[in-house]
């Protein structure tokens, strides 16, 4: 997956949230607008090969200087937002570095 395609689908509102992503978004008290903003200024940090559900990737983006990780995949022609979280210790040293 490439960031340009993700951003194009985001701008066209051609994306869907999984129920897991929506739960995790709420756990971190993130709005839909913050997630969209993070996707639109994001970069792909990690690519995940097809693990049985298709390819996916980890995007790091920011909303008002808040780092947000978004795992995206494909559901047909739409981007699927699989999970969302704020990267923080103990799993992350900083938004780009796993502990």
mmCIF file of N, CA, C and O in Angstrom:
data_model
loop_
_atom_site.group_PDB
_atom_site.id
_atom_site.type_symbol
_atom_site.label_atom_id
_atom_site.label_comp_id
_atom_site.label_asym_id
_atom_site.label_seq_id
_atom_site.Cartn_x
_atom_site.Cartn_y
_atom_site.Cartn_z
ATOM 1 N N UNK A 1 0.850 -1.175 0.000
ATOM 2 C CA UNK A 1 0.000 0.000 0.000
ATOM 3 C C UNK A 1 0.892 1.233 0.000
ATOM 4 O O UNK A 1 1.938 1.238 0.629
ATOM 5 N N UNK A 2 0.466 2.263 -0.687
ATOM 6 C CA UNK A 2 1.239 3.499 -0.694
ATOM 7 C C UNK A 2 0.394 4.650 -0.150
ATOM 8 O O UNK A 2 -0.828 4.633 -0.232
ATOM 9 N N UNK A 3 1.082 5.629 0.420
ATOM 10 C CA UNK A 3 0.397 6.737 1.085
ATOM 11 C C UNK A 3 -0.428 7.562 0.107
ATOM 12 O O UNK A 3 -1.495 8.065 0.463
ATOM 13 N N UNK A 4 0.039 7.671 -1.132
ATOM 14 C CA UNK A 4 -0.714 8.462 -2.110
ATOM 15 C C UNK A 4 -2.100 7.873 -2.353
ATOM 16 O O UNK A 4 -3.088 8.597 -2.422
ATOM 17 N N UNK A 5 -2.177 6.552 -2.483
ATOM 18 C CA UNK A 5 -3.479 5.892 -2.691
ATOM 19 C C UNK A 5 -4.376 6.043 -1.466
ATOM 20 O O UNK A 5 -5.570 6.298 -1.586
ATOM 21 N N UNK A 6 -3.787 5.895 -0.287
ATOM 22 C CA UNK A 6 -4.554 6.049 0.954
ATOM 23 C C UNK A 6 -5.100 7.467 1.051
ATOM 24 O O UNK A 6 -6.273 7.676 1.380
ATOM 25 N N UNK A 7 -4.279 8.445 0.749
ATOM 26 C CA UNK A 7 -4.715 9.841 0.834
ATOM 27 C C UNK A 7 -5.764 10.165 -0.219
ATOM 28 O O UNK A 7 -6.727 10.883 0.062
ATOM 29 N N UNK A 8 -5.613 9.609 -1.419
ATOM 30 C CA UNK A 8 -6.617 9.826 -2.469
ATOM 31 C C UNK A 8 -7.967 9.267 -2.040
ATOM 32 O O UNK A 8 -9.000 9.927 -2.180
ATOM 33 N N UNK A 9 -7.970 8.057 -1.486
ATOM 34 C CA UNK A 9 -9.219 7.441 -1.019
ATOM 35 C C UNK A 9 -9.793 8.209 0.175
ATOM 36 O O UNK A 9 -11.009 8.345 0.298
ATOM 37 N N UNK A 10 -8.931 8.736 1.033
ATOM 38 C CA UNK A 10 -9.395 9.517 2.183
ATOM 39 C C UNK A 10 -10.080 10.789 1.716
ATOM 40 O O UNK A 10 -11.174 11.127 2.177
ATOM 41 N N UNK A 11 -9.443 11.506 0.781
ATOM 42 C CA UNK A 11 -10.039 12.742 0.256
ATOM 43 C C UNK A 11 -11.385 12.481 -0.418
ATOM 44 O O UNK A 11 -12.296 13.300 -0.338
ATOM 45 N N UNK A 12 -11.507 11.329 -1.073
ATOM 46 C CA UNK A 12 -12.753 10.974 -1.768
ATOM 47 C C UNK A 12 -13.761 10.308 -0.827
ATOM 48 O O UNK A 12 -14.832 9.890 -1.284
ATOM 49 N N UNK A 13 -13.416 10.220 0.464
ATOM 50 C CA UNK A 13 -14.261 9.567 1.465
ATOM 51 C C UNK A 13 -14.567 8.126 1.078
ATOM 52 O O UNK A 13 -15.669 7.617 1.312
ATOM 53 N N UNK A 14 -13.577 7.444 0.507
ATOM 54 C CA UNK A 14 -13.703 6.050 0.112
ATOM 55 C C UNK A 14 -12.924 5.181 1.096
ATOM 56 O O UNK A 14 -11.968 4.507 0.739
ATOM 57 N N UNK A 15 -13.349 5.258 2.355
ATOM 58 C CA UNK A 15 -12.728 4.454 3.397
ATOM 59 C C UNK A 15 -13.791 4.003 4.384
ATOM 60 O O UNK A 15 -14.869 4.602 4.464
ATOM 61 N N UNK A 16 -13.483 2.928 5.082
ATOM 62 C CA UNK A 16 -14.403 2.380 6.078
ATOM 63 C C UNK A 16 -13.617 2.075 7.348
ATOM 64 O O UNK A 16 -12.427 1.793 7.302
ATOM 65 N N UNK A 17 -14.306 2.144 8.467
ATOM 66 C CA UNK A 17 -13.746 1.766 9.762
ATOM 67 C C UNK A 17 -14.192 0.349 10.088
ATOM 68 O O UNK A 17 -15.370 0.027 9.923
ATOM 69 N N UNK A 18 -13.269 -0.468 10.582
ATOM 70 C CA UNK A 18 -13.701 -1.738 11.159
ATOM 71 C C UNK A 18 -14.267 -1.424 12.536
ATOM 72 O O UNK A 18 -13.991 -0.356 13.104
ATOM 73 N N UNK A 19 -15.039 -2.343 13.085
ATOM 74 C CA UNK A 19 -15.574 -2.100 14.421
ATOM 75 C C UNK A 19 -14.439 -2.009 15.433
ATOM 76 O O UNK A 19 -14.490 -1.202 16.365
ATOM 77 N N UNK A 20 -13.382 -2.787 15.238
ATOM 78 C CA UNK A 20 -12.227 -2.722 16.136
ATOM 79 C C UNK A 20 -11.594 -1.329 16.098
ATOM 80 O O UNK A 20 -11.261 -0.762 17.145
ATOM 81 N N UNK A 21 -11.417 -0.781 14.903
ATOM 82 C CA UNK A 21 -10.817 0.551 14.777
ATOM 83 C C UNK A 21 -11.655 1.606 15.483
ATOM 84 O O UNK A 21 -11.119 2.495 16.146
ATOM 85 N N UNK A 22 -12.951 1.500 15.351
ATOM 86 C CA UNK A 22 -13.804 2.496 15.988
ATOM 87 C C UNK A 22 -13.728 2.393 17.513
ATOM 88 O O UNK A 22 -13.694 3.408 18.206
ATOM 89 N N UNK A 23 -13.653 1.190 18.026
ATOM 90 C CA UNK A 23 -13.503 1.009 19.477
ATOM 91 C C UNK A 23 -12.176 1.600 19.943
ATOM 92 O O UNK A 23 -12.128 2.353 20.924
ATOM 93 N N UNK A 24 -11.097 1.278 19.248
ATOM 94 C CA UNK A 24 -9.777 1.771 19.636
ATOM 95 C C UNK A 24 -9.677 3.294 19.499
ATOM 96 O O UNK A 24 -9.023 3.955 20.309
ATOM 97 N N UNK A 25 -10.331 3.843 18.489
ATOM 98 C CA UNK A 25 -10.357 5.302 18.314
ATOM 99 C C UNK A 25 -10.981 5.959 19.536
ATOM 100 O O UNK A 25 -10.464 6.943 20.073
ATOM 101 N N UNK A 26 -12.067 5.400 20.000
ATOM 102 C CA UNK A 26 -12.769 5.953 21.157
ATOM 103 C C UNK A 26 -11.972 5.780 22.444
ATOM 104 O O UNK A 26 -11.997 6.652 23.310
ATOM 105 N N UNK A 27 -11.243 4.655 22.570
ATOM 106 C CA UNK A 27 -10.415 4.426 23.747
ATOM 107 C C UNK A 27 -9.383 5.542 23.902
ATOM 108 O O UNK A 27 -9.123 6.024 25.005
ATOM 109 N N UNK A 28 -8.796 5.969 22.779
ATOM 110 C CA UNK A 28 -7.801 7.048 22.812
ATOM 111 C C UNK A 28 -8.426 8.431 22.648
ATOM 112 O O UNK A 28 -7.720 9.422 22.491
ATOM 113 N N UNK A 29 -9.763 8.494 22.684
ATOM 114 C CA UNK A 29 -10.492 9.755 22.613
ATOM 115 C C UNK A 29 -10.133 10.561 21.365
ATOM 116 O O UNK A 29 -9.934 11.773 21.419
ATOM 117 N N UNK A 30 -10.064 9.862 20.225
ATOM 118 C CA UNK A 30 -9.757 10.505 18.952
ATOM 119 C C UNK A 30 -11.033 10.701 18.149
ATOM 120 O O UNK A 30 -11.912 9.839 18.146
ATOM 121 N N UNK A 31 -11.124 11.827 17.468
ATOM 122 C CA UNK A 31 -12.285 12.101 16.626
ATOM 123 C C UNK A 31 -12.050 11.572 15.217
ATOM 124 O O UNK A 31 -10.903 11.322 14.804
ATOM 125 N N UNK A 32 -13.122 11.432 14.479
ATOM 126 C CA UNK A 32 -13.009 11.030 13.078
ATOM 127 C C UNK A 32 -12.182 12.043 12.300
ATOM 128 O O UNK A 32 -11.378 11.672 11.443
ATOM 129 N N UNK A 33 -12.357 13.316 12.602
ATOM 130 C CA UNK A 33 -11.604 14.370 11.928
ATOM 131 C C UNK A 33 -10.100 14.257 12.207
ATOM 132 O O UNK A 33 -9.283 14.442 11.307
ATOM 133 N N UNK A 34 -9.733 13.926 13.436
ATOM 134 C CA UNK A 34 -8.310 13.759 13.767
ATOM 135 C C UNK A 34 -7.702 12.599 12.980
ATOM 136 O O UNK A 34 -6.577 12.712 12.488
ATOM 137 N N UNK A 35 -8.433 11.522 12.854
ATOM 138 C CA UNK A 35 -7.937 10.372 12.106
ATOM 139 C C UNK A 35 -7.777 10.730 10.637
ATOM 140 O O UNK A 35 -6.757 10.436 10.008
ATOM 141 N N UNK A 36 -8.759 11.404 10.076
ATOM 142 C CA UNK A 36 -8.676 11.821 8.680
ATOM 143 C C UNK A 36 -7.494 12.767 8.468
ATOM 144 O O UNK A 36 -6.748 12.616 7.503
ATOM 145 N N UNK A 37 -7.312 13.720 9.359
ATOM 146 C CA UNK A 37 -6.191 14.648 9.254
ATOM 147 C C UNK A 37 -4.858 13.896 9.298
ATOM 148 O O UNK A 37 -3.943 14.181 8.517
ATOM 149 N N UNK A 38 -4.745 12.918 10.192
ATOM 150 C CA UNK A 38 -3.518 12.131 10.298
ATOM 151 C C UNK A 38 -3.253 11.343 9.012
ATOM 152 O O UNK A 38 -2.101 11.244 8.564
ATOM 153 N N UNK A 39 -4.284 10.788 8.415
ATOM 154 C CA UNK A 39 -4.101 10.067 7.156
ATOM 155 C C UNK A 39 -3.638 11.004 6.042
ATOM 156 O O UNK A 39 -2.782 10.647 5.235
ATOM 157 N N UNK A 40 -4.194 12.211 6.016
ATOM 158 C CA UNK A 40 -3.880 13.142 4.935
ATOM 159 C C UNK A 40 -2.466 13.719 5.025
ATOM 160 O O UNK A 40 -1.927 14.181 4.023
ATOM 161 N N UNK A 41 -1.851 13.697 6.212
ATOM 162 C CA UNK A 41 -0.469 14.194 6.309
ATOM 163 C C UNK A 41 0.498 13.081 6.705
ATOM 164 O O UNK A 41 1.629 13.345 7.069
ATOM 165 N N UNK A 42 0.040 11.845 6.610
ATOM 166 C CA UNK A 42 0.813 10.717 7.109
ATOM 167 C C UNK A 42 1.867 10.177 6.167
ATOM 168 O O UNK A 42 2.007 10.590 5.020
ATOM 169 N N UNK A 43 2.611 9.213 6.721
ATOM 170 C CA UNK A 43 3.615 8.470 5.974
ATOM 171 C C UNK A 43 3.502 7.006 6.368
ATOM 172 O O UNK A 43 3.108 6.685 7.489
ATOM 173 N N UNK A 44 3.834 6.126 5.440
ATOM 174 C CA UNK A 44 3.811 4.700 5.732
ATOM 175 C C UNK A 44 5.088 4.338 6.474
ATOM 176 O O UNK A 44 6.186 4.597 5.985
ATOM 177 N N UNK A 45 4.936 3.772 7.673
ATOM 178 C CA UNK A 45 6.093 3.336 8.466
ATOM 179 C C UNK A 45 6.445 1.880 8.212
ATOM 180 O O UNK A 45 7.616 1.519 8.184
ATOM 181 N N UNK A 46 5.439 1.041 8.082
ATOM 182 C CA UNK A 46 5.664 -0.393 7.908
ATOM 183 C C UNK A 46 4.666 -0.952 6.900
ATOM 184 O O UNK A 46 3.505 -0.528 6.880
ATOM 185 N N UNK A 47 5.149 -1.871 6.087
ATOM 186 C CA UNK A 47 4.293 -2.606 5.153
ATOM 187 C C UNK A 47 4.109 -4.009 5.693
ATOM 188 O O UNK A 47 5.069 -4.622 6.181
ATOM 189 N N UNK A 48 2.906 -4.524 5.631
ATOM 190 C CA UNK A 48 2.627 -5.878 6.075
ATOM 191 C C UNK A 48 2.151 -6.683 4.867
ATOM 192 O O UNK A 48 1.177 -6.293 4.219
ATOM 193 N N UNK A 49 2.837 -7.778 4.572
ATOM 194 C CA UNK A 49 2.427 -8.596 3.421
ATOM 195 C C UNK A 49 1.073 -9.248 3.690
ATOM 196 O O UNK A 49 0.537 -9.181 4.789
ATOM 197 N N UNK A 50 0.567 -9.882 2.691
ATOM 198 C CA UNK A 50 -0.714 -10.577 2.810
ATOM 199 C C UNK A 50 -0.594 -11.671 3.868
ATOM 200 O O UNK A 50 0.150 -12.625 3.699
ATOM 201 N N UNK A 51 -1.309 -11.496 4.953
ATOM 202 C CA UNK A 51 -1.281 -12.478 6.039
ATOM 203 C C UNK A 51 -2.587 -13.259 6.103
ATOM 204 O O UNK A 51 -2.964 -13.747 7.150
ATOM 205 N N UNK A 52 -3.266 -13.344 4.991
ATOM 206 C CA UNK A 52 -4.536 -14.068 4.946
ATOM 207 C C UNK A 52 -5.732 -13.161 4.773
ATOM 208 O O UNK A 52 -6.795 -13.594 4.376
ATOM 209 N N UNK A 53 -5.559 -11.883 5.082
ATOM 210 C CA UNK A 53 -6.653 -10.915 4.923
ATOM 211 C C UNK A 53 -6.280 -9.811 3.944
ATOM 212 O O UNK A 53 -6.910 -8.766 3.907
ATOM 213 N N UNK A 54 -5.206 -10.007 3.211
ATOM 214 C CA UNK A 54 -4.749 -8.998 2.266
ATOM 215 C C UNK A 54 -3.644 -8.156 2.863
ATOM 216 O O UNK A 54 -3.328 -8.248 4.046
ATOM 217 N N UNK A 55 -3.031 -7.346 2.005
ATOM 218 C CA UNK A 55 -1.938 -6.497 2.478
ATOM 219 C C UNK A 55 -2.460 -5.362 3.348
ATOM 220 O O UNK A 55 -3.616 -4.976 3.249
ATOM 221 N N UNK A 56 -1.581 -4.852 4.197
ATOM 222 C CA UNK A 56 -1.923 -3.705 5.032
ATOM 223 C C UNK A 56 -0.641 -2.942 5.345
ATOM 224 O O UNK A 56 0.448 -3.367 4.974
ATOM 225 N N UNK A 57 -0.794 -1.807 6.011
ATOM 226 C CA UNK A 57 0.369 -1.003 6.364
ATOM 227 C C UNK A 57 0.068 -0.172 7.604
ATOM 228 O O UNK A 57 -1.086 0.034 7.964
ATOM 229 N N UNK A 58 1.139 0.292 8.222
ATOM 230 C CA UNK A 58 1.041 1.177 9.382
ATOM 231 C C UNK A 58 1.368 2.590 8.939
ATOM 232 O O UNK A 58 2.447 2.842 8.392
ATOM 233 N N UNK A 59 0.437 3.503 9.151
ATOM 234 C CA UNK A 59 0.616 4.909 8.798
ATOM 235 C C UNK A 59 0.821 5.705 10.085
ATOM 236 O O UNK A 59 0.116 5.488 11.072
ATOM 237 N N UNK A 60 1.789 6.608 10.056
ATOM 238 C CA UNK A 60 1.966 7.585 11.130
ATOM 239 C C UNK A 60 1.563 8.937 10.582
ATOM 240 O O UNK A 60 2.089 9.389 9.564
ATOM 241 N N UNK A 61 0.625 9.578 11.240
ATOM 242 C CA UNK A 61 0.216 10.927 10.885
ATOM 243 C C UNK A 61 0.010 11.734 12.148
ATOM 244 O O UNK A 61 0.068 11.199 13.266
ATOM 245 N N UNK A 62 -0.223 13.013 11.966
ATOM 246 C CA UNK A 62 -0.375 13.916 13.113
ATOM 247 C C UNK A 62 -1.661 14.723 12.999
ATOM 248 O O UNK A 62 -2.075 15.097 11.913
ATOM 249 N N UNK A 63 -2.233 14.989 14.149
ATOM 250 C CA UNK A 63 -3.356 15.910 14.257
ATOM 251 C C UNK A 63 -3.028 16.853 15.408
ATOM 252 O O UNK A 63 -2.904 16.397 16.558
ATOM 253 N N UNK A 64 -2.837 18.121 15.108
ATOM 254 C CA UNK A 64 -2.451 19.114 16.125
ATOM 255 C C UNK A 64 -1.264 18.626 16.952
ATOM 256 O O UNK A 64 -1.285 18.631 18.174
ATOM 257 N N UNK A 65 -0.228 18.163 16.268
ATOM 258 C CA UNK A 65 1.013 17.667 16.874
ATOM 259 C C UNK A 65 0.852 16.378 17.671
ATOM 260 O O UNK A 65 1.783 15.938 18.328
ATOM 261 N N UNK A 66 -0.313 15.766 17.644
ATOM 262 C CA UNK A 66 -0.540 14.492 18.313
ATOM 263 C C UNK A 66 -0.256 13.360 17.319
ATOM 264 O O UNK A 66 -0.902 13.284 16.271
ATOM 265 N N UNK A 67 0.715 12.469 17.624
ATOM 266 C CA UNK A 67 0.992 11.360 16.713
ATOM 267 C C UNK A 67 -0.109 10.306 16.789
ATOM 268 O O UNK A 67 -0.583 9.966 17.880
ATOM 269 N N UNK A 68 -0.499 9.799 15.635
ATOM 270 C CA UNK A 68 -1.533 8.775 15.559
ATOM 271 C C UNK A 68 -1.056 7.679 14.610
ATOM 272 O O UNK A 68 -0.617 7.970 13.496
ATOM 273 N N UNK A 69 -1.130 6.441 15.065
ATOM 274 C CA UNK A 69 -0.856 5.292 14.217
ATOM 275 C C UNK A 69 -2.174 4.744 13.702
ATOM 276 O O UNK A 69 -3.129 4.584 14.473
ATOM 277 N N UNK A 70 -2.199 4.448 12.406
ATOM 278 C CA UNK A 70 -3.401 3.922 11.765
ATOM 279 C C UNK A 70 -2.982 2.743 10.899
ATOM 280 O O UNK A 70 -2.150 2.906 10.002
ATOM 281 N N UNK A 71 -3.530 1.573 11.172
ATOM 282 C CA UNK A 71 -3.278 0.419 10.326
ATOM 283 C C UNK A 71 -4.379 0.369 9.283
ATOM 284 O O UNK A 71 -5.568 0.375 9.615
ATOM 285 N N UNK A 72 -3.954 0.370 8.013
ATOM 286 C CA UNK A 72 -4.889 0.400 6.884
ATOM 287 C C UNK A 72 -4.725 -0.846 6.027
ATOM 288 O O UNK A 72 -3.624 -1.377 5.897
ATOM 289 N N UNK A 73 -5.823 -1.278 5.448
ATOM 290 C CA UNK A 73 -5.821 -2.371 4.488
ATOM 291 C C UNK A 73 -6.806 -2.046 3.380
ATOM 292 O O UNK A 73 -7.333 -0.932 3.322
ATOM 293 N N UNK A 74 -7.062 -3.003 2.525
ATOM 294 C CA UNK A 74 -8.029 -2.810 1.445
ATOM 295 C C UNK A 74 -9.263 -3.655 1.695
ATOM 296 O O UNK A 74 -9.164 -4.806 2.120
ATOM 297 N N UNK A 75 -10.412 -3.091 1.432
ATOM 298 C CA UNK A 75 -11.685 -3.811 1.398
ATOM 299 C C UNK A 75 -12.300 -3.452 0.062
ATOM 300 O O UNK A 75 -12.952 -2.419 -0.075
ATOM 301 N N UNK A 76 -11.999 -4.276 -0.920
ATOM 302 C CA UNK A 76 -12.412 -3.954 -2.285
ATOM 303 C C UNK A 76 -11.653 -2.726 -2.751
ATOM 304 O O UNK A 76 -10.428 -2.678 -2.671
ATOM 305 N N UNK A 77 -12.366 -1.716 -3.202
ATOM 306 C CA UNK A 77 -11.753 -0.478 -3.682
ATOM 307 C C UNK A 77 -11.591 0.564 -2.586
ATOM 308 O O UNK A 77 -11.098 1.652 -2.831
ATOM 309 N N UNK A 78 -12.034 0.250 -1.386
ATOM 310 C CA UNK A 78 -11.968 1.197 -0.268
ATOM 311 C C UNK A 78 -10.798 0.875 0.652
ATOM 312 O O UNK A 78 -10.406 -0.275 0.788
ATOM 313 N N UNK A 79 -10.307 1.915 1.298
ATOM 314 C CA UNK A 79 -9.321 1.725 2.353
ATOM 315 C C UNK A 79 -10.070 1.327 3.615
ATOM 316 O O UNK A 79 -11.068 1.951 3.963
ATOM 317 N N UNK A 80 -9.599 0.287 4.262
ATOM 318 C CA UNK A 80 -10.177 -0.136 5.543
ATOM 319 C C UNK A 80 -9.245 0.329 6.651
ATOM 320 O O UNK A 80 -8.042 0.076 6.613
ATOM 321 N N UNK A 81 -9.803 1.027 7.611
ATOM 322 C CA UNK A 81 -9.054 1.430 8.787
ATOM 323 C C UNK A 81 -9.236 0.304 9.795
ATOM 324 O O UNK A 81 -10.336 0.087 10.306
ATOM 325 N N UNK A 82 -8.144 -0.417 10.045
ATOM 326 C CA UNK A 82 -8.197 -1.645 10.834
ATOM 327 C C UNK A 82 -8.053 -1.369 12.322
ATOM 328 O O UNK A 82 -8.757 -1.940 13.141
ATOM 329 N N UNK A 83 -7.111 -0.515 12.673
ATOM 330 C CA UNK A 83 -6.963 -0.105 14.065
ATOM 331 C C UNK A 83 -6.301 1.259 14.126
ATOM 332 O O UNK A 83 -5.685 1.706 13.159
ATOM 333 N N UNK A 84 -6.467 1.904 15.257
ATOM 334 C CA UNK A 84 -5.974 3.264 15.477
ATOM 335 C C UNK A 84 -5.489 3.345 16.914
ATOM 336 O O UNK A 84 -6.161 2.836 17.815
ATOM 337 N N UNK A 85 -4.353 3.984 17.120
ATOM 338 C CA UNK A 85 -3.882 4.190 18.492
ATOM 339 C C UNK A 85 -2.839 5.291 18.527
ATOM 340 O O UNK A 85 -2.252 5.646 17.495
ATOM 341 N N UNK A 86 -2.615 5.807 19.703
ATOM 342 C CA UNK A 86 -1.556 6.787 19.926
ATOM 343 C C UNK A 86 -0.318 5.998 20.362
ATOM 344 O O UNK A 86 -0.376 5.274 21.359
ATOM 345 N N UNK A 87 0.779 6.089 19.611
ATOM 346 C CA UNK A 87 1.975 5.329 19.974
ATOM 347 C C UNK A 87 2.627 5.908 21.227
ATOM 348 O O UNK A 87 2.894 7.105 21.306
ATOM 349 N N UNK A 88 2.844 5.046 22.210
ATOM 350 C CA UNK A 88 3.446 5.504 23.467
ATOM 351 C C UNK A 88 4.133 4.330 24.155
ATOM 352 O O UNK A 88 3.874 3.179 23.823
ATOM 353 N N UNK A 89 4.980 4.642 25.133
ATOM 354 C CA UNK A 89 5.647 3.578 25.887
ATOM 355 C C UNK A 89 4.585 2.711 26.575
ATOM 356 O O UNK A 89 3.503 3.208 26.887
ATOM 357 N N UNK A 90 4.849 1.460 26.795
ATOM 358 C CA UNK A 90 6.123 0.781 26.635
ATOM 359 C C UNK A 90 6.357 0.205 25.243
ATOM 360 O O UNK A 90 7.449 -0.267 24.953
ATOM 361 N N UNK A 91 5.377 0.240 24.353
ATOM 362 C CA UNK A 91 5.550 -0.359 23.031
ATOM 363 C C UNK A 91 6.362 0.505 22.066
ATOM 364 O O UNK A 91 6.994 -0.011 21.162
ATOM 365 N N UNK A 92 6.338 1.821 22.268
ATOM 366 C CA UNK A 92 7.047 2.734 21.372
ATOM 367 C C UNK A 92 7.913 3.697 22.169
ATOM 368 O O UNK A 92 7.465 4.268 23.164
ATOM 369 N N UNK A 93 9.140 3.878 21.695
ATOM 370 C CA UNK A 93 10.053 4.846 22.298
ATOM 371 C C UNK A 93 9.646 6.258 21.862
ATOM 372 O O UNK A 93 9.622 7.188 22.637
ATOM 373 N N UNK A 94 9.319 6.365 20.590
ATOM 374 C CA UNK A 94 8.796 7.589 19.997
ATOM 375 C C UNK A 94 7.866 7.151 18.871
ATOM 376 O O UNK A 94 7.755 5.951 18.619
ATOM 377 N N UNK A 95 7.179 8.074 18.190
ATOM 378 C CA UNK A 95 6.185 7.660 17.195
ATOM 379 C C UNK A 95 6.721 6.779 16.064
ATOM 380 O O UNK A 95 5.961 6.044 15.443
ATOM 381 N N UNK A 96 8.038 6.815 15.815
ATOM 382 C CA UNK A 96 8.607 6.022 14.718
ATOM 383 C C UNK A 96 9.414 4.810 15.168
ATOM 384 O O UNK A 96 9.841 4.024 14.349
ATOM 385 N N UNK A 97 9.624 4.665 16.480
ATOM 386 C CA UNK A 97 10.529 3.634 16.965
ATOM 387 C C UNK A 97 9.849 2.704 17.967
ATOM 388 O O UNK A 97 9.409 3.147 19.018
ATOM 389 N N UNK A 98 9.823 1.416 17.604
ATOM 390 C CA UNK A 98 9.289 0.400 18.521
ATOM 391 C C UNK A 98 10.292 0.164 19.638
ATOM 392 O O UNK A 98 11.492 0.219 19.431
ATOM 393 N N UNK A 99 9.786 -0.145 20.814
ATOM 394 C CA UNK A 99 10.678 -0.426 21.957
ATOM 395 C C UNK A 99 11.255 -1.819 21.828
ATOM 396 O O UNK A 99 10.743 -2.675 21.197
#
